[in-house]
PDB file of C-alpha atoms in Angstrom:
ATOM      1  CA  MET A1450      20.611  -5.368 -29.573  1.00 57.00           C
ATOM      2  CA  SER A1451      20.836  -7.894 -32.369  1.00 66.00           C
ATOM      3  CA  ASP A1452      18.573  -7.452 -35.446  1.00 74.00           C
ATOM      4  CA  GLY A1453      15.766  -5.648 -33.655  1.00 79.00           C
ATOM      5  CA  SER A1454      15.230  -1.979 -32.980  1.00 80.00           C
ATOM      6  CA  PHE A1455      12.834   0.251 -31.083  1.00 82.00           C
ATOM      7  CA  GLN A1456      11.075   2.822 -33.205  1.00 84.00           C
ATOM      8  CA  ARG A1457      10.514   6.345 -31.896  1.00 83.00           C
ATOM      9  CA  ARG A1458       6.752   6.015 -32.330  1.00 85.00           C
ATOM     10  CA  GLY A1459       6.693   3.167 -29.818  1.00 88.00           C
ATOM     11  CA  SER A1460       7.066  -0.103 -31.713  1.00 91.00           C
ATOM     12  CA  ILE A1461       9.568  -2.872 -32.391  1.00 91.00           C
ATOM     13  CA  GLN A1462      10.931  -3.801 -35.798  1.00 93.00           C
ATOM     14  CA  ILE A1463      13.043  -6.889 -36.534  1.00 93.00           C
ATOM     15  CA  THR A1464      14.506  -7.405 -39.999  1.00 92.00           C
ATOM     16  CA  MET A1465      16.313 -10.540 -41.198  1.00 91.00           C
ATOM     17  CA  THR A1466      16.327 -13.371 -43.738  1.00 90.00           C
ATOM     18  CA  ASN A1467      15.173 -15.984 -41.196  1.00 92.00           C
ATOM     19  CA  LYS A1468      11.390 -16.035 -41.677  1.00 92.00           C
ATOM     20  CA  THR A1469      10.959 -19.123 -39.482  1.00 93.00           C
ATOM     21  CA  TYR A1470      12.310 -17.200 -36.506  1.00 94.00           C
ATOM     22  CA  LEU A1471      10.156 -14.160 -37.256  1.00 95.00           C
ATOM     23  CA  ASP A1472       7.046 -16.351 -37.511  1.00 96.00           C
ATOM     24  CA  TYR A1473       7.978 -17.791 -34.107  1.00 95.00           C
ATOM     25  CA  LEU A1474       8.295 -14.292 -32.604  1.00 94.00           C
ATOM     26  CA  HIS A1475       4.986 -13.337 -34.180  1.00 96.00           C
ATOM     27  CA  ASP A1476       3.316 -16.231 -32.335  1.00 96.00           C
ATOM     28  CA  VAL A1477       5.097 -15.398 -29.056  1.00 94.00           C
ATOM     29  CA  LEU A1478       4.043 -11.740 -29.161  1.00 93.00           C
ATOM     30  CA  GLY A1479       0.464 -12.592 -30.034  1.00 95.00           C
ATOM     31  CA  TRP A1480      -1.757  -9.515 -30.290  1.00 94.00           C
ATOM     32  CA  MET A1481       1.280  -7.221 -30.000  1.00 94.00           C
ATOM     33  CA  SER A1482       2.612  -8.348 -33.379  1.00 94.00           C
ATOM     34  CA  ASN A1483       1.228  -6.858 -36.558  1.00 91.00           C
ATOM     35  CA  GLN A1484       2.559  -9.280 -39.138  1.00 88.00           C
ATOM     36  CA  VAL A1485       5.589 -10.799 -40.824  1.00 95.00           C
ATOM     37  CA  CYS A1486       6.019  -9.624 -44.383  1.00 92.00           C
ATOM     38  CA  MET A1487       8.557  -9.209 -47.150  1.00 89.00           C
ATOM     39  CA  HIS A1488      10.916  -6.299 -46.643  1.00 85.00           C
ATOM     40  CA  THR A1489      13.301  -6.590 -49.607  1.00 82.00           C
ATOM     41  CA  THR A1490      13.538  -9.302 -52.251  1.00 81.00           C
ATOM     42  CA  ALA A1491      16.831 -10.866 -53.264  1.00 78.00           C
ATOM     43  CA  LEU A1492      16.536  -9.093 -56.624  1.00 77.00           C
ATOM     44  CA  GLY A1493      15.891  -5.797 -54.895  1.00 75.00           C
ATOM     45  CA  GLN A1494      19.033  -6.221 -52.818  1.00 72.00           C
ATOM     46  CA  ALA A1495      21.041  -7.159 -55.896  1.00 70.00           C
ATOM     47  CA  ASN A1496      19.840  -4.061 -57.744  1.00 73.00           C
ATOM     48  CA  LYS A1497      20.700  -1.886 -54.753  1.00 69.00           C
ATOM     49  CA  SER A1498      24.138  -3.483 -54.499  1.00 62.00           C
ATOM     50  CA  GLN A1499      24.700  -2.831 -58.198  1.00 57.00           C
ATOM     51  CA  SER A1500      24.073   0.868 -57.641  1.00 54.00           C
ATOM     52  CA  LEU A1501      26.524   0.796 -54.720  1.00 49.00           C
ATOM     53  CA  GLU A1502      29.202  -0.966 -56.776  1.00 51.00           C
ATOM     54  CA  ALA A1503      29.119  -3.985 -54.459  1.00 50.00           C
ATOM     55  CA  LEU A1504      30.991  -7.207 -55.109  1.00 50.00           C
ATOM     56  CA  SER A1505      28.015  -8.892 -56.770  1.00 55.00           C
ATOM     57  CA  ASP A1506      24.680  -7.924 -58.288  1.00 57.00           C
ATOM     58  CA  ASP A1507      23.604 -11.554 -58.852  1.00 61.00           C
ATOM     59  CA  PRO A1508      20.296 -12.201 -56.991  1.00 59.00           C
ATOM     60  CA  SER A1509      21.374 -15.783 -56.237  1.00 67.00           C
ATOM     61  CA  ASN A1510      23.999 -14.344 -53.882  1.00 72.00           C
ATOM     62  CA  TYR A1511      21.283 -12.737 -51.755  1.00 77.00           C
ATOM     63  CA  LYS A1512      18.250 -13.870 -49.777  1.00 83.00           C
ATOM     64  CA  ASP A1513      14.817 -12.352 -49.357  1.00 88.00           C
ATOM     65  CA  VAL A1514      14.650 -10.170 -46.252  1.00 90.00           C
ATOM     66  CA  TYR A1515      11.559 -10.224 -44.024  1.00 93.00           C
ATOM     67  CA  VAL A1516      10.382  -7.860 -41.325  1.00 94.00           C
ATOM     68  CA  MET A1517       8.213  -8.273 -38.241  1.00 94.00           C
ATOM     69  CA  ARG A1518       6.657  -5.115 -36.821  1.00 93.00           C
ATOM     70  CA  SER A1519       4.837  -4.831 -33.532  1.00 93.00           C
ATOM     71  CA  LYS A1520       1.881  -2.652 -32.752  1.00 94.00           C
ATOM     72  CA  THR A1521       2.662   0.712 -31.160  1.00 92.00           C
ATOM     73  CA  HIS A1522       2.357   1.041 -27.404  1.00 92.00           C
ATOM     74  CA  ASP A1523       3.102   3.787 -24.881  1.00 92.00           C
ATOM     75  CA  TRP A1524       5.331   1.410 -22.899  1.00 90.00           C
ATOM     76  CA  LEU A1525       7.531   0.806 -25.953  1.00 90.00           C
ATOM     77  CA  ARG A1526       7.816   4.555 -26.458  1.00 90.00           C
ATOM     78  CA  ASP A1527       9.053   4.841 -22.878  1.00 90.00           C
ATOM     79  CA  VAL A1528      11.587   2.070 -23.531  1.00 87.00           C
ATOM     80  CA  TYR A1529      12.832   3.912 -26.611  1.00 87.00           C
ATOM     81  CA  ASP A1530      13.300   7.111 -24.590  1.00 88.00           C
ATOM     82  CA  THR A1531      15.199   5.148 -21.930  1.00 86.00           C
ATOM     83  CA  TRP A1532      17.667   3.581 -24.357  1.00 84.00           C
ATOM     84  CA  GLN A1533      18.030   6.497 -26.771  1.00 81.00           C
ATOM     85  CA  THR A1534      19.300   9.689 -25.133  1.00 78.00           C
ATOM     86  CA  GLU A1535      20.568  13.012 -26.439  1.00 78.00           C
ATOM     87  CA  ASN A1536      24.084  11.554 -26.250  1.00 75.00           C
ATOM     88  CA  GLY A1537      23.185   8.417 -28.207  1.00 76.00           C
ATOM     89  CA  LYS A1538      22.253   4.842 -27.315  1.00 78.00           C
ATOM     90  CA  ILE A1539      22.910   3.634 -23.768  1.00 79.00           C
ATOM     91  CA  ILE A1540      22.353   0.467 -21.745  1.00 83.00           C
ATOM     92  CA  PRO A1541      20.085   1.483 -18.850  1.00 83.00           C
ATOM     93  CA  LYS A1542      21.462   0.657 -15.403  1.00 83.00           C
ATOM     94  CA  ASN A1543      18.384  -1.371 -14.491  1.00 85.00           C
ATOM     95  CA  VAL A1544      18.800  -3.804 -17.418  1.00 86.00           C
ATOM     96  CA  GLU A1545      19.907  -7.288 -16.388  1.00 89.00           C
ATOM     97  CA  LEU A1546      20.782 -10.174 -18.673  1.00 92.00           C
ATOM     98  CA  THR A1547      18.004 -12.757 -18.503  1.00 94.00           C
ATOM     99  CA  PRO A1548      17.883 -16.007 -20.486  1.00 95.00           C
ATOM    100  CA  THR A1549      15.262 -14.418 -22.782  1.00 93.00           C
ATOM    101  CA  ILE A1550      17.372 -11.336 -23.524  1.00 92.00           C
ATOM    102  CA  VAL A1551      20.558 -13.305 -24.160  1.00 94.00           C
ATOM    103  CA  ARG A1552      18.698 -15.970 -26.179  1.00 94.00           C
ATOM    104  CA  HIS A1553      17.426 -13.501 -28.756  1.00 93.00           C
ATOM    105  CA  TRP A1554      20.685 -11.546 -28.786  1.00 92.00           C
ATOM    106  CA  TYR A1555      22.502 -14.821 -29.488  1.00 95.00           C
ATOM    107  CA  CYS A1556      20.040 -15.732 -32.261  1.00 94.00           C
ATOM    108  CA  GLY A1557      20.833 -12.555 -34.167  1.00 91.00           C
ATOM    109  CA  ASP A1558      24.497 -11.933 -33.320  1.00 92.00           C
ATOM    110  CA  GLY A1559      25.821 -15.209 -31.947  1.00 95.00           C
ATOM    111  CA  CYS A1560      27.378 -18.419 -33.193  1.00 94.00           C
ATOM    112  CA  LEU A1561      29.229 -21.524 -32.073  1.00 94.00           C
ATOM    113  CA  ASP A1562      32.938 -21.448 -32.831  1.00 93.00           C
ATOM    114  CA  PHE A1563      34.358 -24.962 -33.064  1.00 89.00           C
ATOM    115  CA  GLY A1564      37.868 -23.742 -33.733  1.00 81.00           C
ATOM    116  CA  GLY A1565      38.994 -27.137 -34.957  1.00 63.00           C
ATOM    117  CA  ARG A1566      39.217 -28.509 -31.401  1.00 66.00           C
ATOM    118  CA  GLY A1567      35.987 -30.438 -31.047  1.00 71.00           C
ATOM    119  CA  GLU A1568      34.303 -28.608 -28.185  1.00 84.00           C
ATOM    120  CA  PRO A1569      32.766 -25.305 -29.328  1.00 93.00           C
ATOM    121  CA  SER A1570      32.637 -21.962 -27.584  1.00 95.00           C
ATOM    122  CA  ALA A1571      29.648 -19.649 -27.896  1.00 96.00           C
ATOM    123  CA  ARG A1572      30.313 -16.153 -29.204  1.00 95.00           C
ATOM    124  CA  ILE A1573      28.138 -13.054 -29.350  1.00 94.00           C
ATOM    125  CA  LYS A1574      29.029  -9.873 -31.210  1.00 89.00           C
ATOM    126  CA  ALA A1575      28.727  -6.547 -29.423  1.00 82.00           C
ATOM    127  CA  GLU A1576      30.680  -4.268 -31.751  1.00 70.00           C
ATOM    128  CA  PHE A1577      27.705  -1.940 -31.935  1.00 64.00           C
ATOM    129  CA  MET A1578      28.129  -1.242 -28.195  1.00 68.00           C
ATOM    130  CA  GLN A1579      31.846  -0.384 -28.248  1.00 67.00           C
ATOM    131  CA  ASP A1580      31.284   2.563 -25.915  1.00 70.00           C
ATOM    132  CA  HIS A1581      29.650   0.300 -23.325  1.00 77.00           C
ATOM    133  CA  LEU A1582      32.002  -2.694 -23.093  1.00 80.00           C
ATOM    134  CA  ASN A1583      32.647  -2.144 -19.389  1.00 82.00           C
ATOM    135  CA  ARG A1584      28.909  -2.242 -18.746  1.00 84.00           C
ATOM    136  CA  ILE A1585      28.607  -5.430 -20.824  1.00 86.00           C
ATOM    137  CA  ARG A1586      31.481  -6.977 -18.837  1.00 86.00           C
ATOM    138  CA  GLU A1587      29.594  -6.252 -15.621  1.00 87.00           C
ATOM    139  CA  MET A1588      26.380  -7.739 -17.008  1.00 89.00           C
ATOM    140  CA  PHE A1589      28.018 -10.968 -18.177  1.00 89.00           C
ATOM    141  CA  GLY A1590      29.916 -11.212 -14.922  1.00 87.00           C
ATOM    142  CA  ASP A1591      26.591 -11.250 -13.097  1.00 90.00           C
ATOM    143  CA  ILE A1592      25.255 -14.330 -14.919  1.00 92.00           C
ATOM    144  CA  GLY A1593      28.212 -16.446 -13.828  1.00 90.00           C
ATOM    145  CA  PHE A1594      29.551 -18.179 -16.957  1.00 94.00           C
ATOM    146  CA  LYS A1595      33.284 -18.186 -17.633  1.00 93.00           C
ATOM    147  CA  HIS A1596      33.944 -15.777 -20.477  1.00 93.00           C
ATOM    148  CA  HIS A1597      36.082 -13.001 -21.812  1.00 91.00           C
ATOM    149  CA  ILE A1598      35.283  -9.986 -23.935  1.00 89.00           C
ATOM    150  CA  THR A1599      37.697  -8.818 -26.598  1.00 87.00           C
ATOM    151  CA  ASP A1600      38.541  -5.186 -27.203  1.00 82.00           C
ATOM    152  CA  ASN A1601      36.559  -5.246 -30.462  1.00 82.00           C
ATOM    153  CA  GLY A1602      33.412  -6.416 -28.665  1.00 82.00           C
ATOM    154  CA  ALA A1603      33.309 -10.200 -29.073  1.00 89.00           C
ATOM    155  CA  ILE A1604      31.832 -11.982 -26.042  1.00 93.00           C
ATOM    156  CA  ILE A1605      33.323 -15.479 -25.863  1.00 94.00           C
ATOM    157  CA  ILE A1606      31.942 -18.085 -23.478  1.00 95.00           C
ATOM    158  CA  SER A1607      34.521 -20.661 -22.397  1.00 94.00           C
ATOM    159  CA  GLN A1608      34.413 -24.124 -23.951  1.00 93.00           C
ATOM    160  CA  THR A1609      33.855 -25.633 -20.496  1.00 93.00           C
ATOM    161  CA  ASP A1610      30.742 -23.501 -19.890  1.00 95.00           C
ATOM    162  CA  THR A1611      29.228 -23.345 -23.378  1.00 96.00           C
ATOM    163  CA  ARG A1612      26.911 -26.361 -23.053  1.00 94.00           C
ATOM    164  CA  GLU A1613      25.512 -25.036 -19.780  1.00 96.00           C
ATOM    165  CA  PHE A1614      25.207 -21.562 -21.302  1.00 96.00           C
ATOM    166  CA  LEU A1615      23.151 -22.909 -24.229  1.00 96.00           C
ATOM    167  CA  GLN A1616      20.881 -24.789 -21.833  1.00 95.00           C
ATOM    168  CA  TRP A1617      20.480 -21.703 -19.631  1.00 96.00           C
ATOM    169  CA  MET A1618      19.418 -19.557 -22.589  1.00 95.00           C
ATOM    170  CA  SER A1619      16.857 -21.993 -23.944  1.00 90.00           C
ATOM    171  CA  PRO A1620      16.150 -24.942 -21.627  1.00 86.00           C
ATOM    172  CA  GLY A1621      14.669 -27.991 -23.282  1.00 79.00           C
ATOM    173  CA  HIS A1622      14.633 -26.843 -26.890  1.00 85.00           C
ATOM    174  CA  PRO A1623      16.439 -24.487 -29.276  1.00 91.00           C
ATOM    175  CA  VAL A1624      14.800 -21.486 -30.900  1.00 93.00           C
ATOM    176  CA  PRO A1625      12.889 -22.253 -34.142  1.00 93.00           C
ATOM    177  CA  GLY A1626      14.884 -21.171 -37.166  1.00 93.00           C
ATOM    178  CA  PHE A1627      18.182 -21.192 -35.272  1.00 94.00           C
ATOM    179  CA  GLU A1628      18.407 -24.820 -34.185  1.00 93.00           C
ATOM    180  CA  TYR A1629      21.883 -25.068 -35.709  1.00 94.00           C
ATOM    181  CA  LYS A1630      23.189 -22.543 -33.166  1.00 95.00           C
ATOM    182  CA  TRP A1631      22.374 -24.922 -30.306  1.00 95.00           C
ATOM    183  CA  THR A1632      23.978 -28.168 -31.444  1.00 92.00           C
ATOM    184  CA  THR A1633      27.460 -28.844 -30.081  1.00 91.00           C
ATOM    185  CA  SER A1634      28.224 -31.425 -32.765  1.00 90.00           C
ATOM    186  CA  ILE A1635      29.941 -29.896 -35.787  1.00 89.00           C
ATOM    187  CA  GLU A1636      28.532 -32.614 -38.059  1.00 89.00           C
ATOM    188  CA  GLU A1637      24.996 -32.023 -36.802  1.00 91.00           C
ATOM    189  CA  GLN A1638      25.460 -28.289 -37.111  1.00 90.00           C
ATOM    190  CA  LYS A1639      26.395 -28.630 -40.779  1.00 89.00           C
ATOM    191  CA  LYS A1640      23.232 -30.684 -41.415  1.00 92.00           C
ATOM    192  CA  LEU A1641      20.978 -28.233 -39.568  1.00 90.00           C
ATOM    193  CA  ARG A1642      22.621 -25.227 -41.202  1.00 88.00           C
ATOM    194  CA  SER A1643      22.125 -26.771 -44.633  1.00 87.00           C
ATOM    195  CA  ALA A1644      18.469 -27.481 -43.821  1.00 85.00           C
ATOM    196  CA  TYR A1645      18.028 -23.890 -42.629  1.00 84.00           C
ATOM    197  CA  GLU A1646      19.587 -22.413 -45.757  1.00 83.00           C
ATOM    198  CA  SER A1647      17.301 -24.538 -47.931  1.00 78.00           C
ATOM    199  CA  THR A1648      14.294 -22.783 -46.393  1.00 76.00           C
ATOM    200  CA  GLN A1649      15.497 -19.298 -47.322  1.00 75.00           C
ATOM    201  CA  THR A1650      13.817 -17.824 -50.356  1.00 67.00           C
ATOM    202  CA  ILE A1651      15.253 -16.007 -53.352  1.00 63.00           C
ATOM    203  CA  SER A1652      12.693 -13.912 -55.223  1.00 64.00           C
ATOM    204  CA  THR A1653      13.670 -12.822 -58.714  1.00 62.00           C
ATOM    205  CA  HIS A1654      11.172  -9.954 -58.779  1.00 62.00           C
ATOM    206  CA  GLU A1655      11.021  -6.736 -56.785  1.00 59.00           C
TER     207      GLU A1655
END
């Protein structure tokens, strides 16, 4: 789920532009985390996009991408084998949505949708799990927040339950690097989002 993936050899890899969040995960995982390092520079992405005839090959339109890799472990190899079967990726029946799972899923694939009506609703993308929407409906039904799931895999928490949902995911404080996804004030969100974007780096060398 989200921006992370299990590797066949028994490790976790998370790739994104938000280095603050990756540094936070590195600290949380402790000895299990190898390091956070550069994955692709903005220039490298621009050059790749140029070869793919993308809309822009200007490095200023891209951000440096970082990666956090964990150490390998037999348990992670078992997890990989549980999720990845001969018929493709599945959601194991024994997986339940905990605040920790949903919190990090929301960090990578979620947002607050203000919709021009003041009170926001939290949304999480699940397009990558199109074949498992019924299972996702069951899982979200179990955690008790009012919601609906669209046919294209958008999980939408009701406006009336969004504040409680945010508190349930991360009681007391938002996740470092994604503070703007926890504020229910659109003005405050704009400020935090601007501050976040100012921390992203753009390297003009590969």
